[in-house]
Tab-separated table of C-alpha atoms in Angstrom:
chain	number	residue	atom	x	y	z
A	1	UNK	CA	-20.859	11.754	51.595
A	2	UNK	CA	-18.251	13.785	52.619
A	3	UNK	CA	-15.689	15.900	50.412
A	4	UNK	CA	-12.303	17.721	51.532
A	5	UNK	CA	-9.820	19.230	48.698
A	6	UNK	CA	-6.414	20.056	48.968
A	7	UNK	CA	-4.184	21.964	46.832
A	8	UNK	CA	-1.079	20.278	46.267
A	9	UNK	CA	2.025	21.327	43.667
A	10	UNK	CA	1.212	22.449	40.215
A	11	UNK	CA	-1.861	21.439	38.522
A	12	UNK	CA	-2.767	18.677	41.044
A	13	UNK	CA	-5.020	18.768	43.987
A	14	UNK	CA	-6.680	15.363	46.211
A	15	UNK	CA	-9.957	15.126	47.233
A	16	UNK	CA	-10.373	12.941	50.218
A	17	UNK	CA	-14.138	11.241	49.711
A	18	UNK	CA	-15.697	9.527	52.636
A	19	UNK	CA	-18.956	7.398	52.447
A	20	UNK	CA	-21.437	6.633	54.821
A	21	UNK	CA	-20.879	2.993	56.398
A	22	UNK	CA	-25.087	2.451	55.192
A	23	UNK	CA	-24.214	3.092	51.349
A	24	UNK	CA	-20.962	1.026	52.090
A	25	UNK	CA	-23.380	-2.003	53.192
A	26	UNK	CA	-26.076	-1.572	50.423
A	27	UNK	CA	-22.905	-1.642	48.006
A	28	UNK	CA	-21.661	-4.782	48.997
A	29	UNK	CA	-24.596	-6.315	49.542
A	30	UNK	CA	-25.490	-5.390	46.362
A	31	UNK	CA	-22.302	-6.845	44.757
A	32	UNK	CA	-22.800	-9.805	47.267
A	33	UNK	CA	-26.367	-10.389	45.418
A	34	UNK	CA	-25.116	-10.083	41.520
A	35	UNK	CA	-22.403	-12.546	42.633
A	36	UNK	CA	-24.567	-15.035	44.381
A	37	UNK	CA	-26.571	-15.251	41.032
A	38	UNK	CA	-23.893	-16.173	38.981
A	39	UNK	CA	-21.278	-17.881	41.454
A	40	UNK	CA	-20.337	-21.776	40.448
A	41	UNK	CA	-18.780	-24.227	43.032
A	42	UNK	CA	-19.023	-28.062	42.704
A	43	UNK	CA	-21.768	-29.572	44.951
A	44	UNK	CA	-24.252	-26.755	44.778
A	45	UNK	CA	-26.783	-25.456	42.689
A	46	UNK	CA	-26.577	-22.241	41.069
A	47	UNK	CA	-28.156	-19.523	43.389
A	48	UNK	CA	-28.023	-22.024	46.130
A	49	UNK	CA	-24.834	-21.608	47.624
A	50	UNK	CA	-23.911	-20.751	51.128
A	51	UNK	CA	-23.314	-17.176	52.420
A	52	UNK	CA	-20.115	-18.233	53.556
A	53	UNK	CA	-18.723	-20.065	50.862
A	54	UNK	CA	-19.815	-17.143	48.525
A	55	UNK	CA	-17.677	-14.740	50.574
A	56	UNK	CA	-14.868	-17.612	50.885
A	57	UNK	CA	-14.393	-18.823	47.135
A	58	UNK	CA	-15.353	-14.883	45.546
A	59	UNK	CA	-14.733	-12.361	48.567
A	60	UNK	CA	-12.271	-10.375	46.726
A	61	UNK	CA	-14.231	-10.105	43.538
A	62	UNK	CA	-17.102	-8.986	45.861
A	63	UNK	CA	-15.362	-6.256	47.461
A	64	UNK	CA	-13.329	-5.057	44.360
A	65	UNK	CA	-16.548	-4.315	42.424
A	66	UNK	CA	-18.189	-2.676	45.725
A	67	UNK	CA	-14.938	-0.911	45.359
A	68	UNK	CA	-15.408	0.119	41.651
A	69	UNK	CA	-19.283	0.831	42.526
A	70	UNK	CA	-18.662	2.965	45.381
A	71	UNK	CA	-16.096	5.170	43.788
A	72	UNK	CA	-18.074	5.364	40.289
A	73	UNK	CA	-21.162	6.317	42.053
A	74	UNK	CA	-19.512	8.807	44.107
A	75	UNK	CA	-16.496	10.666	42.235
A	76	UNK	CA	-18.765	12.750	39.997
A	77	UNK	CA	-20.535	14.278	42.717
A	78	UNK	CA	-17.305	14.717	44.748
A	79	UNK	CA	-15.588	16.794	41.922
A	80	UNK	CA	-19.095	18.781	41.551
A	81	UNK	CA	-18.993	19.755	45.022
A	82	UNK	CA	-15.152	20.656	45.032
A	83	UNK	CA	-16.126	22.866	41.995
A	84	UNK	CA	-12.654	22.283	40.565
A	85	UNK	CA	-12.429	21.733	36.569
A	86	UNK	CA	-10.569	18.517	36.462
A	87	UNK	CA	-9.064	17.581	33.546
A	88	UNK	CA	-8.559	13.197	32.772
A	89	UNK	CA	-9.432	11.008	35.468
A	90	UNK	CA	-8.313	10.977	38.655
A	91	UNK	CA	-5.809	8.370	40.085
A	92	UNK	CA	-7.558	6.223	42.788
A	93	UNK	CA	-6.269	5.543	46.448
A	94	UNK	CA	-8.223	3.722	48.799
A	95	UNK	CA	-7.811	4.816	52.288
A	96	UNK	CA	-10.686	2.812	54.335
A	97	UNK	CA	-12.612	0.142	53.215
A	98	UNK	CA	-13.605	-2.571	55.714
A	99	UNK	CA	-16.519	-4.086	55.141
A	100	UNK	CA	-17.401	-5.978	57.677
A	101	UNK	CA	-16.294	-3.487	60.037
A	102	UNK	CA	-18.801	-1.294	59.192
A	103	UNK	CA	-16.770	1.571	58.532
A	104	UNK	CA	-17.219	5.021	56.244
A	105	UNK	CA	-15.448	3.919	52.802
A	106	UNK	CA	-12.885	6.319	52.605
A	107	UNK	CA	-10.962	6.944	49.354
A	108	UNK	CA	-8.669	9.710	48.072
A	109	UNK	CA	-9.119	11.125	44.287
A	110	UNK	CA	-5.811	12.657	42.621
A	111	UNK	CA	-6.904	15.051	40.384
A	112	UNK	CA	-5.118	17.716	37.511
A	113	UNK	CA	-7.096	20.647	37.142
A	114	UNK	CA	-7.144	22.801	34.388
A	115	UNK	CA	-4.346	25.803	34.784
A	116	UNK	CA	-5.278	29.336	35.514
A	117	UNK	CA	-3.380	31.682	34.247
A	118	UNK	CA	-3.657	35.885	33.756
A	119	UNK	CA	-3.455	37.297	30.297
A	120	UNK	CA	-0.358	39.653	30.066
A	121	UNK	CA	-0.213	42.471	27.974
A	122	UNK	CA	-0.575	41.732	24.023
A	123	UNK	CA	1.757	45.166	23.409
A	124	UNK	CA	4.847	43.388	25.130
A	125	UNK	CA	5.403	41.158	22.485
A	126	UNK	CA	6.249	43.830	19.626
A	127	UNK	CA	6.496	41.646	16.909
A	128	UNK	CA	6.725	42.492	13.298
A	129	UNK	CA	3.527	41.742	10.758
A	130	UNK	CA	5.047	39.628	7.900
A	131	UNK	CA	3.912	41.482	4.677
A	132	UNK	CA	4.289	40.150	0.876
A	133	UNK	CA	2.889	40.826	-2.567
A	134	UNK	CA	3.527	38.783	-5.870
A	135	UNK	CA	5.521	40.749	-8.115
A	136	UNK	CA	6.046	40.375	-12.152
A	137	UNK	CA	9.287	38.955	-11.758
A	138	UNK	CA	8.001	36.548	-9.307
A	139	UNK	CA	5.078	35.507	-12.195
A	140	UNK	CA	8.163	35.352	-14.636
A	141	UNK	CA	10.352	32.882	-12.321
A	142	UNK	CA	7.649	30.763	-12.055
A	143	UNK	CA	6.930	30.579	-15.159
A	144	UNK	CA	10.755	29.651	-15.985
A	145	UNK	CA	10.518	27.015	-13.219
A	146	UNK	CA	7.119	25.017	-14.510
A	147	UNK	CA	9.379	25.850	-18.508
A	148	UNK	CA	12.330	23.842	-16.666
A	149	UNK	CA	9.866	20.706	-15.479
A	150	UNK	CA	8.390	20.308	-18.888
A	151	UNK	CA	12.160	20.834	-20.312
A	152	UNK	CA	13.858	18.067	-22.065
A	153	UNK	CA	17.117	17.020	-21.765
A	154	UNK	CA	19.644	16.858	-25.092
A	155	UNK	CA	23.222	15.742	-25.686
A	156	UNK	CA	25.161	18.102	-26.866
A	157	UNK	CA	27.974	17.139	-28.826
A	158	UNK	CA	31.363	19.045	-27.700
A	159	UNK	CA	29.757	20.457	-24.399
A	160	UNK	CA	31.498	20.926	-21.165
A	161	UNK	CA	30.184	20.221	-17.993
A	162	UNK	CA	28.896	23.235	-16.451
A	163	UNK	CA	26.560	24.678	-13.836
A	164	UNK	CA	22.912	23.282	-15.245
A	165	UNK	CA	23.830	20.881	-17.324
A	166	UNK	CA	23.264	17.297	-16.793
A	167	UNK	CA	26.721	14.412	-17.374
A	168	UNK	CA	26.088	10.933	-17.788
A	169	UNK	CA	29.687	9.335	-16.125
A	170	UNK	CA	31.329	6.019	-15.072
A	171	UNK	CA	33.327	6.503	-11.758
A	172	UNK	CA	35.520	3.609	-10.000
A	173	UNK	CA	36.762	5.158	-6.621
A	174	UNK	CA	39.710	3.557	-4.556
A	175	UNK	CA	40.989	4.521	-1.127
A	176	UNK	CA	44.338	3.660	-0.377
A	177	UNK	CA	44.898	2.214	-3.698
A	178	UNK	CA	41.998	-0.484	-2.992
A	179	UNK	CA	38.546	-0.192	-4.455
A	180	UNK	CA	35.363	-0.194	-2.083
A	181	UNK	CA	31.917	-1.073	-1.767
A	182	UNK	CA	29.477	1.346	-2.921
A	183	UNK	CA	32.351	3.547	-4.911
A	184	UNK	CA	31.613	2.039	-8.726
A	185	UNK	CA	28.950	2.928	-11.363
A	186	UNK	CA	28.200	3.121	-14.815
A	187	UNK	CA	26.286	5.693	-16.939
A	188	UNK	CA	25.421	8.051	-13.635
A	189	UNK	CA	23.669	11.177	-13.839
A	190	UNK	CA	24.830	13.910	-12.732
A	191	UNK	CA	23.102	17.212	-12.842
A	192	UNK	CA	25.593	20.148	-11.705
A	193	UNK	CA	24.166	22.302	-8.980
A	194	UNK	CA	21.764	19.483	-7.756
A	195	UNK	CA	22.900	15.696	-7.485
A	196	UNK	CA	24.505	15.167	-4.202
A	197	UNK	CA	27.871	14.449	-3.831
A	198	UNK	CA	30.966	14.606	-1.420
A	199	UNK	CA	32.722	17.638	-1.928
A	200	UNK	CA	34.607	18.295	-4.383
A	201	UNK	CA	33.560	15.781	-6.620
A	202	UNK	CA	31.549	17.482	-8.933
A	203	UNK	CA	33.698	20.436	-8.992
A	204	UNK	CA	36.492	18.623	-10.733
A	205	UNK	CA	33.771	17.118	-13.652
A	206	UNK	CA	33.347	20.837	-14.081
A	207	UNK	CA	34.924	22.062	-17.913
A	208	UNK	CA	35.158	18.499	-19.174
A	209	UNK	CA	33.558	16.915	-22.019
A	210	UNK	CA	32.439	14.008	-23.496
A	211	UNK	CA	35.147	11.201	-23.812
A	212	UNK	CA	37.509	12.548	-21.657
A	213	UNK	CA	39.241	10.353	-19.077
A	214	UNK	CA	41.104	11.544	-15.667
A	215	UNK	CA	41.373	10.717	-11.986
A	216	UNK	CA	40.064	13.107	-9.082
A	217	UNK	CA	41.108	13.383	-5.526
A	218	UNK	CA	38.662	13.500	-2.515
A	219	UNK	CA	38.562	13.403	1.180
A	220	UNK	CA	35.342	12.032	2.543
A	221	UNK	CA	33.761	14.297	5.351
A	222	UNK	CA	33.976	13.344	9.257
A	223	UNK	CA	30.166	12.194	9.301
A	224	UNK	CA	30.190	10.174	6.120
A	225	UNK	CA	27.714	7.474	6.236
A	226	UNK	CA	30.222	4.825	5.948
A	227	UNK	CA	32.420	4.466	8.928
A	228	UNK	CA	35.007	2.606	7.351
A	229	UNK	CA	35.712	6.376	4.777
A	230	UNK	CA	35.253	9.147	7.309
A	231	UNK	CA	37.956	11.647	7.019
A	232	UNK	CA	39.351	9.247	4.519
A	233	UNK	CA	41.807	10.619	1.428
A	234	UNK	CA	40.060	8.567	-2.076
A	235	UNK	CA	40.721	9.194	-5.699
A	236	UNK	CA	37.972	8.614	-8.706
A	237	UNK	CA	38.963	7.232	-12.084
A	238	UNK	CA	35.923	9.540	-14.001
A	239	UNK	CA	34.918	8.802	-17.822
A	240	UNK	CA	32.675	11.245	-18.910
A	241	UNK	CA	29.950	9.731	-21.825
A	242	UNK	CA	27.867	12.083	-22.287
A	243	UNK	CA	26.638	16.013	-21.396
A	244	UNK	CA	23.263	17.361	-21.914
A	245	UNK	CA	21.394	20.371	-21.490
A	246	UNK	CA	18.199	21.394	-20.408
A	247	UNK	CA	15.750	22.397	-23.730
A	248	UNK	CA	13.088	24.924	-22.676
A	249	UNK	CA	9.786	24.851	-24.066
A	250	UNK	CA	8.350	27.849	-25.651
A	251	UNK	CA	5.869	30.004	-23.819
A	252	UNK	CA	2.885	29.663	-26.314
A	253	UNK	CA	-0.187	27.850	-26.555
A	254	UNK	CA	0.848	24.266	-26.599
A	255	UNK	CA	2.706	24.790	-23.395
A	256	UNK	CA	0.113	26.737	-21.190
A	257	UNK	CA	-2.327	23.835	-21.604
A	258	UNK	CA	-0.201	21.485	-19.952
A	259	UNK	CA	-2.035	23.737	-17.010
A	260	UNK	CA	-5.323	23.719	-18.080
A	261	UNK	CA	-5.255	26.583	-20.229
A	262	UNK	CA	-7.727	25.596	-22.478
A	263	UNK	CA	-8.295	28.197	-24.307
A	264	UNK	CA	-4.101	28.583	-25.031
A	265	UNK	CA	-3.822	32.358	-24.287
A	266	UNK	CA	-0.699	33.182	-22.273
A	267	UNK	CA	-2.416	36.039	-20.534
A	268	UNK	CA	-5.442	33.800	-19.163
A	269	UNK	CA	-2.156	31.538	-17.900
A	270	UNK	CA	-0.054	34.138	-16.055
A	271	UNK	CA	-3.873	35.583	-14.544
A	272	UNK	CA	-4.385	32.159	-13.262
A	273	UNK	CA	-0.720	31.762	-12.255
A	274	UNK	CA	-0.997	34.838	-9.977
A	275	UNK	CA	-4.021	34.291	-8.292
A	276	UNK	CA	-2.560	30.584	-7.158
A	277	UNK	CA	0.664	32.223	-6.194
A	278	UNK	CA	-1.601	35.131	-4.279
A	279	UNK	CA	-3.581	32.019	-2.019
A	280	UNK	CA	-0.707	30.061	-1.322
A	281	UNK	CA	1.409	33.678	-0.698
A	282	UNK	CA	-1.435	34.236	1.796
A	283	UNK	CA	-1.272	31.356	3.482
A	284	UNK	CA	2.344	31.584	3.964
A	285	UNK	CA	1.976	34.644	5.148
A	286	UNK	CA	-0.641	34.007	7.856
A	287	UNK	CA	1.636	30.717	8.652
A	288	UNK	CA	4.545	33.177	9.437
A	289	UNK	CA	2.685	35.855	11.423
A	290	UNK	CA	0.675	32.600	13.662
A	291	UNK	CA	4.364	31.209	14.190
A	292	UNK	CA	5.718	34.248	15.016
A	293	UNK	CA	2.922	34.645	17.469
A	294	UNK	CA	2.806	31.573	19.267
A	295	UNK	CA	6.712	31.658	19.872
A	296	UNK	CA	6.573	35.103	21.507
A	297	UNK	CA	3.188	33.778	23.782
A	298	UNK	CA	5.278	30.376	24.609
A	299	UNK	CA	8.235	32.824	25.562
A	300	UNK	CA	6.067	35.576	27.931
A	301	UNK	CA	4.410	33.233	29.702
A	302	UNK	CA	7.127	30.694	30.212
A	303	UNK	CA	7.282	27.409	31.882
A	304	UNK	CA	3.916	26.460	33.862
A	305	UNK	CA	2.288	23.136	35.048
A	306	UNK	CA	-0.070	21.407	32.501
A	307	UNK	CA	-2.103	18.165	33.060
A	308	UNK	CA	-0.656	15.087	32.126
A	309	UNK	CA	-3.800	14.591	29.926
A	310	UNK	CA	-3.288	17.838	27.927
A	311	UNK	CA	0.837	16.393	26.997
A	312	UNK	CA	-0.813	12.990	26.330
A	313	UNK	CA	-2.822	14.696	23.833
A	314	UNK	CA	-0.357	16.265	22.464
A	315	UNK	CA	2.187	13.639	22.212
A	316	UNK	CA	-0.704	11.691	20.454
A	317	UNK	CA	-0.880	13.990	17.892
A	318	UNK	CA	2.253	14.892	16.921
A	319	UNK	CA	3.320	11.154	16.649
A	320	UNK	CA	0.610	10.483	14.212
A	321	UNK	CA	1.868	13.236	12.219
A	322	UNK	CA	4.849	11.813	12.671
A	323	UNK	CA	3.594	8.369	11.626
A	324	UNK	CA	1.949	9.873	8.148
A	325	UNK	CA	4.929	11.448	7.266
A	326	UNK	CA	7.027	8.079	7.701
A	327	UNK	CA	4.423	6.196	5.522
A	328	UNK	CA	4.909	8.920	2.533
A	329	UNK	CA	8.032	7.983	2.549
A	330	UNK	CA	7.627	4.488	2.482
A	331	UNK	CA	7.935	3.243	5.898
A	332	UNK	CA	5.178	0.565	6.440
A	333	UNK	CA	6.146	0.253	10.392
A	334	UNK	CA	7.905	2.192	12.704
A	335	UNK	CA	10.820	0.250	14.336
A	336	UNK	CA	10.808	-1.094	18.289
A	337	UNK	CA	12.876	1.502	19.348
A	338	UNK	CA	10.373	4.145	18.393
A	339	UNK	CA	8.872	5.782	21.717
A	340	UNK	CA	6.668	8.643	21.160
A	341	UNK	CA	6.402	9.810	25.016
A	342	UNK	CA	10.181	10.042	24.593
A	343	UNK	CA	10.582	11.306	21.502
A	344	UNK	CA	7.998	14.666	21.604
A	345	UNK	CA	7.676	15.030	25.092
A	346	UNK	CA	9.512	18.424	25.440
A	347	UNK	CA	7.443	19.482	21.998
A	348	UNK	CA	4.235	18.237	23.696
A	349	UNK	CA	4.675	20.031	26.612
A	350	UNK	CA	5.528	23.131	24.978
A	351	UNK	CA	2.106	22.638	22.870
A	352	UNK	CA	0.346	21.827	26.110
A	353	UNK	CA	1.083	25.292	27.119
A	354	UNK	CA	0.154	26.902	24.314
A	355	UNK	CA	-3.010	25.318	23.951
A	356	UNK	CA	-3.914	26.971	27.439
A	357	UNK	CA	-2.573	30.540	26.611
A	358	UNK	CA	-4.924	30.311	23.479
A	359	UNK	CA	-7.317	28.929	24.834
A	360	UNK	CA	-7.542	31.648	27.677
A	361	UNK	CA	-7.487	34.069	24.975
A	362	UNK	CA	-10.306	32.544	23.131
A	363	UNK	CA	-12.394	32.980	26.275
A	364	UNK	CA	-10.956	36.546	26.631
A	365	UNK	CA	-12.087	37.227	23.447
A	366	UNK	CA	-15.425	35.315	23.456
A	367	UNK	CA	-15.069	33.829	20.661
A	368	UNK	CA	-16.081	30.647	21.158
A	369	UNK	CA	-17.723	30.713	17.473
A	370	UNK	CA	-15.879	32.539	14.930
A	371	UNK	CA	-17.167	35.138	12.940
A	372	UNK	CA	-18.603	35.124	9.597
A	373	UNK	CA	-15.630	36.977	8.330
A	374	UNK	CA	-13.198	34.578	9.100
A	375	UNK	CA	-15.049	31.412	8.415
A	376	UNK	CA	-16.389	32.735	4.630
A	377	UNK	CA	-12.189	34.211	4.069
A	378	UNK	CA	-11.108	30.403	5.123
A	379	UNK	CA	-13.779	29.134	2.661
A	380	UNK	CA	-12.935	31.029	0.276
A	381	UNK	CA	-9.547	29.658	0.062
A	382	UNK	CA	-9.646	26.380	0.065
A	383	UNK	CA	-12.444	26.206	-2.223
A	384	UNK	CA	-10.449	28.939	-4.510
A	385	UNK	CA	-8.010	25.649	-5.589
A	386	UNK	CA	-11.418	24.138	-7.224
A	387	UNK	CA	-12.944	24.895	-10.500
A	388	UNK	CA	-16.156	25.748	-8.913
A	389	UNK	CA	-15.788	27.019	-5.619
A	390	UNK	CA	-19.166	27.502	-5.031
A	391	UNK	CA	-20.207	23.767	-4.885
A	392	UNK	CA	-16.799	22.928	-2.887
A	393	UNK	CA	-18.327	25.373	-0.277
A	394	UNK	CA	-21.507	23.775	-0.352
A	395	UNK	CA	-20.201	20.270	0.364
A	396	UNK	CA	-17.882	21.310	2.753
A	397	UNK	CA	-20.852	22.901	4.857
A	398	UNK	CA	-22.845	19.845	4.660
A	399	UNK	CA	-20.513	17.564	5.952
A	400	UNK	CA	-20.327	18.215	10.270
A	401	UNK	CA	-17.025	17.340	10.746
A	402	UNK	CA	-15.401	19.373	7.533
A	403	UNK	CA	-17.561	22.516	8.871
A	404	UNK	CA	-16.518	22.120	12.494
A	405	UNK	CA	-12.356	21.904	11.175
A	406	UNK	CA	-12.985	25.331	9.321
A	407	UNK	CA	-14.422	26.966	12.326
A	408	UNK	CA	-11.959	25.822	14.691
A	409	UNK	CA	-8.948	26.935	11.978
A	410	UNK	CA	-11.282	30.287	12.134
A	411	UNK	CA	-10.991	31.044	15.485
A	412	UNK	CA	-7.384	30.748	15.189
A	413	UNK	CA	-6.801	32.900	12.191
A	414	UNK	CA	-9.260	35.224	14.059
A	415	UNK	CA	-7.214	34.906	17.250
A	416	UNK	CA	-3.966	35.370	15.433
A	417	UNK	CA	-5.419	38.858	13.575
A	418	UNK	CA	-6.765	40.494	17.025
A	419	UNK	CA	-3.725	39.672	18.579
A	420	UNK	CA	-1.524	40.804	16.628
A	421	UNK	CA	-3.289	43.755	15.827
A	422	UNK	CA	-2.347	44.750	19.178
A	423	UNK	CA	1.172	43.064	19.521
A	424	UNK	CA	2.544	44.599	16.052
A	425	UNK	CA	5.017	47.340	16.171
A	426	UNK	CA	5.997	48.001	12.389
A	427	UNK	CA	6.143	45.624	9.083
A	428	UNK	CA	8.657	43.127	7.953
A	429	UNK	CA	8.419	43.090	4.123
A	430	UNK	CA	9.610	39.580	2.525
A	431	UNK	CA	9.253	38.088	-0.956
A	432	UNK	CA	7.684	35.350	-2.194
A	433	UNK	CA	10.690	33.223	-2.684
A	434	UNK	CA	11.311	33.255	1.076
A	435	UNK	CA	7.926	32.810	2.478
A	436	UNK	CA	6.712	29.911	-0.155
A	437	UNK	CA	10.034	28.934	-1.665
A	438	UNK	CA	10.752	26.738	-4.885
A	439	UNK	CA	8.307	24.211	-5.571
């Protein structure tokens, strides 16, 4: 066998693959035999047909799976002895094949190969480390948030409608003096400062109180939902029922075992409170800095080939995110006109690329198994959620593929720290509220 490689645009490079004519004969005769065995035509015993007819009736299947034999016995060795690291499987061309001629079998083999790239300087990328810390006022406002879920919500008699409260209305809506579809109810809740409505709406329920009656005047916005009311002029008759407020439970006892308090001292609940704010603070954190730090690698290094195989991948994955987060919202199936290659293409490529930058720097690095540091920190945390860490650890060690998922999201984190350890230049200080948000 004989192997030539040439380098062609990108990622890609053919390998030309010529074998002997003797191996070409022993591989169809070889094919020949396995279909003589089997081969049916009327008037003949199995195993007892002619040469001829065999060739005449099956010659195609014959040669196709000398074809497939040749090339599968063959292609490994070729890419070993081109000593290029292909990535997929190589698109097939057959370039000689004649056998009755004879002839060499000559095919070529279209291979990606994984990029090469140099690592450029860490210290170009100056970014700024994200830093945060949980402050008493950010223990106190969530406290006041969990108060406001467990709050109940009370008519008041004689109350006007006002940021936080809540008004129970009827509405009949008309544009050009003629009611429409969709623009009646009875008894709807409204909560000022939340519910969703088109503007101005809720501004003119604002100061009125229960039993009032009145008519407002809207203008739908340009990218309303219904086509037949964009940009359209509409007034509301409005009859306000009812207006509640929020009643907030008392910080004591009763209320901090709602959160498995059990022991009902408000201390032990604002102790527990921070250190769940402090691991999902971290992890906000860490998400910032690694985001921050893959967006400046994607930029340095720019555009570059990838293999087909590597976007594939990609575009695999990020459509079955895609797919989960449909089905939490209720969407059983996603509709015809759903194509993934279209749809994250430019996002998988973009990934593609990243994967090799990291993936270079992993090797840089050598860390192709984290340290303990990183992989006991990661444990730490997601057992920390868990009344008994300890055991959560335990189980997640025993089970292969659990372990394998921390120490892969180890070498990140680990990547991420030595990075930017060198790409930092000075601190961004943000609060909890921006990094985690409301929940």
């Amino acid at each position: 066998m004989q192997v030539s490689t040439e380098k062609k645009e990108g990622v890609q490079s053919v390998l030309t693959v010529t074998v002997p004519a003797a191996d070409v004969k022993a591989a169809y005769d070889n094919s020949f035999r396995k279909c003589a065995k089997t081969a049916k035509v009327d008037g003949f015993r199995k195993g007892h047909i002619p040469a001829k007819l065999i060739e005449q009736y099956f010659g195609s299947n014959i040669w196709s799976d000398a074809y497939d034999a040749l090339v599968g016995s063959t292609l490994g060795a070729a890419i070993d002895e081109s000593k290029l690291e292909v990535v997929g499987y190589p698109a097939i061309t057959v370039k000689q094949a004649n056998f009755k001629a004879e002839e060499d079998f000559i095919y070529e083999a279209t291979v990606e190969v994984k990029p090469e790239i140099e690592l450029k300087p860490f210290e170009e990328l100056k970014l700024k480390t994200v830093k945060s810390e949980i402050t008493d006022a950010d223990i106190e406002k969530m406290i006041e948030n969990l108060r406001k879920q467990q709050g109940k919500w009370a008519v008041k008699d004689d109350l006007a409608v006002a940021e936080g409260t809540r008004a129970s209305i009827d509405f009949l809506g008309r544009e050009g003096g003629v009611e429409f579809e969709g623009g009646k109810a009875e008894n709807f809740s409204l909560t000022v400062g939340e519910t969703q409505m088109i503007p101005g709406f809720t501004e003119q329920i604002v100061g009125h109180k229960a039993g009032e009656k009145f008519t407002i005047q809207v203008k739908f916005p340009e990218d309303y939902h219904a086509e037949n009311l964009k940009g359209k002029d509409a007034e509301f008759d409005i009859t306000v029922n009812s207006v509640s407020e929020l009643v907030l439970p008392e910080v004591n006892a009763d209320f901090v075992k709602i959160y498995g308090v059990n022991d009902g001292s408000v201390d032990t609940f604002k102790a527990d409170l921070r250190k769940n704010m402090e691991r999902e603070l971290k992890r906000a954190v860490y998400v910032q800095n690694r985001t921050a730090l893959f967006d400046a690698l994607a930029a340095q290094y720019g555009e570059f080939a990838v293999p087909q195989a590597y976007v594939s991948a990609e575009i695999d994955r990020l459509a079955a995110n895609f797919e989960n987060k449909m089905r939490m919202y209720g969407m059983k199936k996603l509709p015809n006109s759903f194509k993934k290659d279209e749809m994250f293409n430019a996002e998988a490529q973009k990934d593609a690329r990243l994967g090799v930058i990291v993936r270079k720097i992993v090797e840089e690095l050598k860390l192709q198994e984290p340290s303990e540091e990183f992989v006991n920190d990661l444990l730490n945390q997601i057992a920390g959620a868990y009344e008994d860490p300890a055991e959560v650890i335990e189980q997640i060690k025993k089970d292969k593929k659990d372990f394998e998922n921390v120490k892969n999201a180890a070498i990140e984190a680990e990547v991420v720290a030595k990075v930017m350890a060198k790409a930092a230049d000075g601190e961004e200080t943000k609060s909890f509220e921006e990094l985690v948000g409301r929940r």
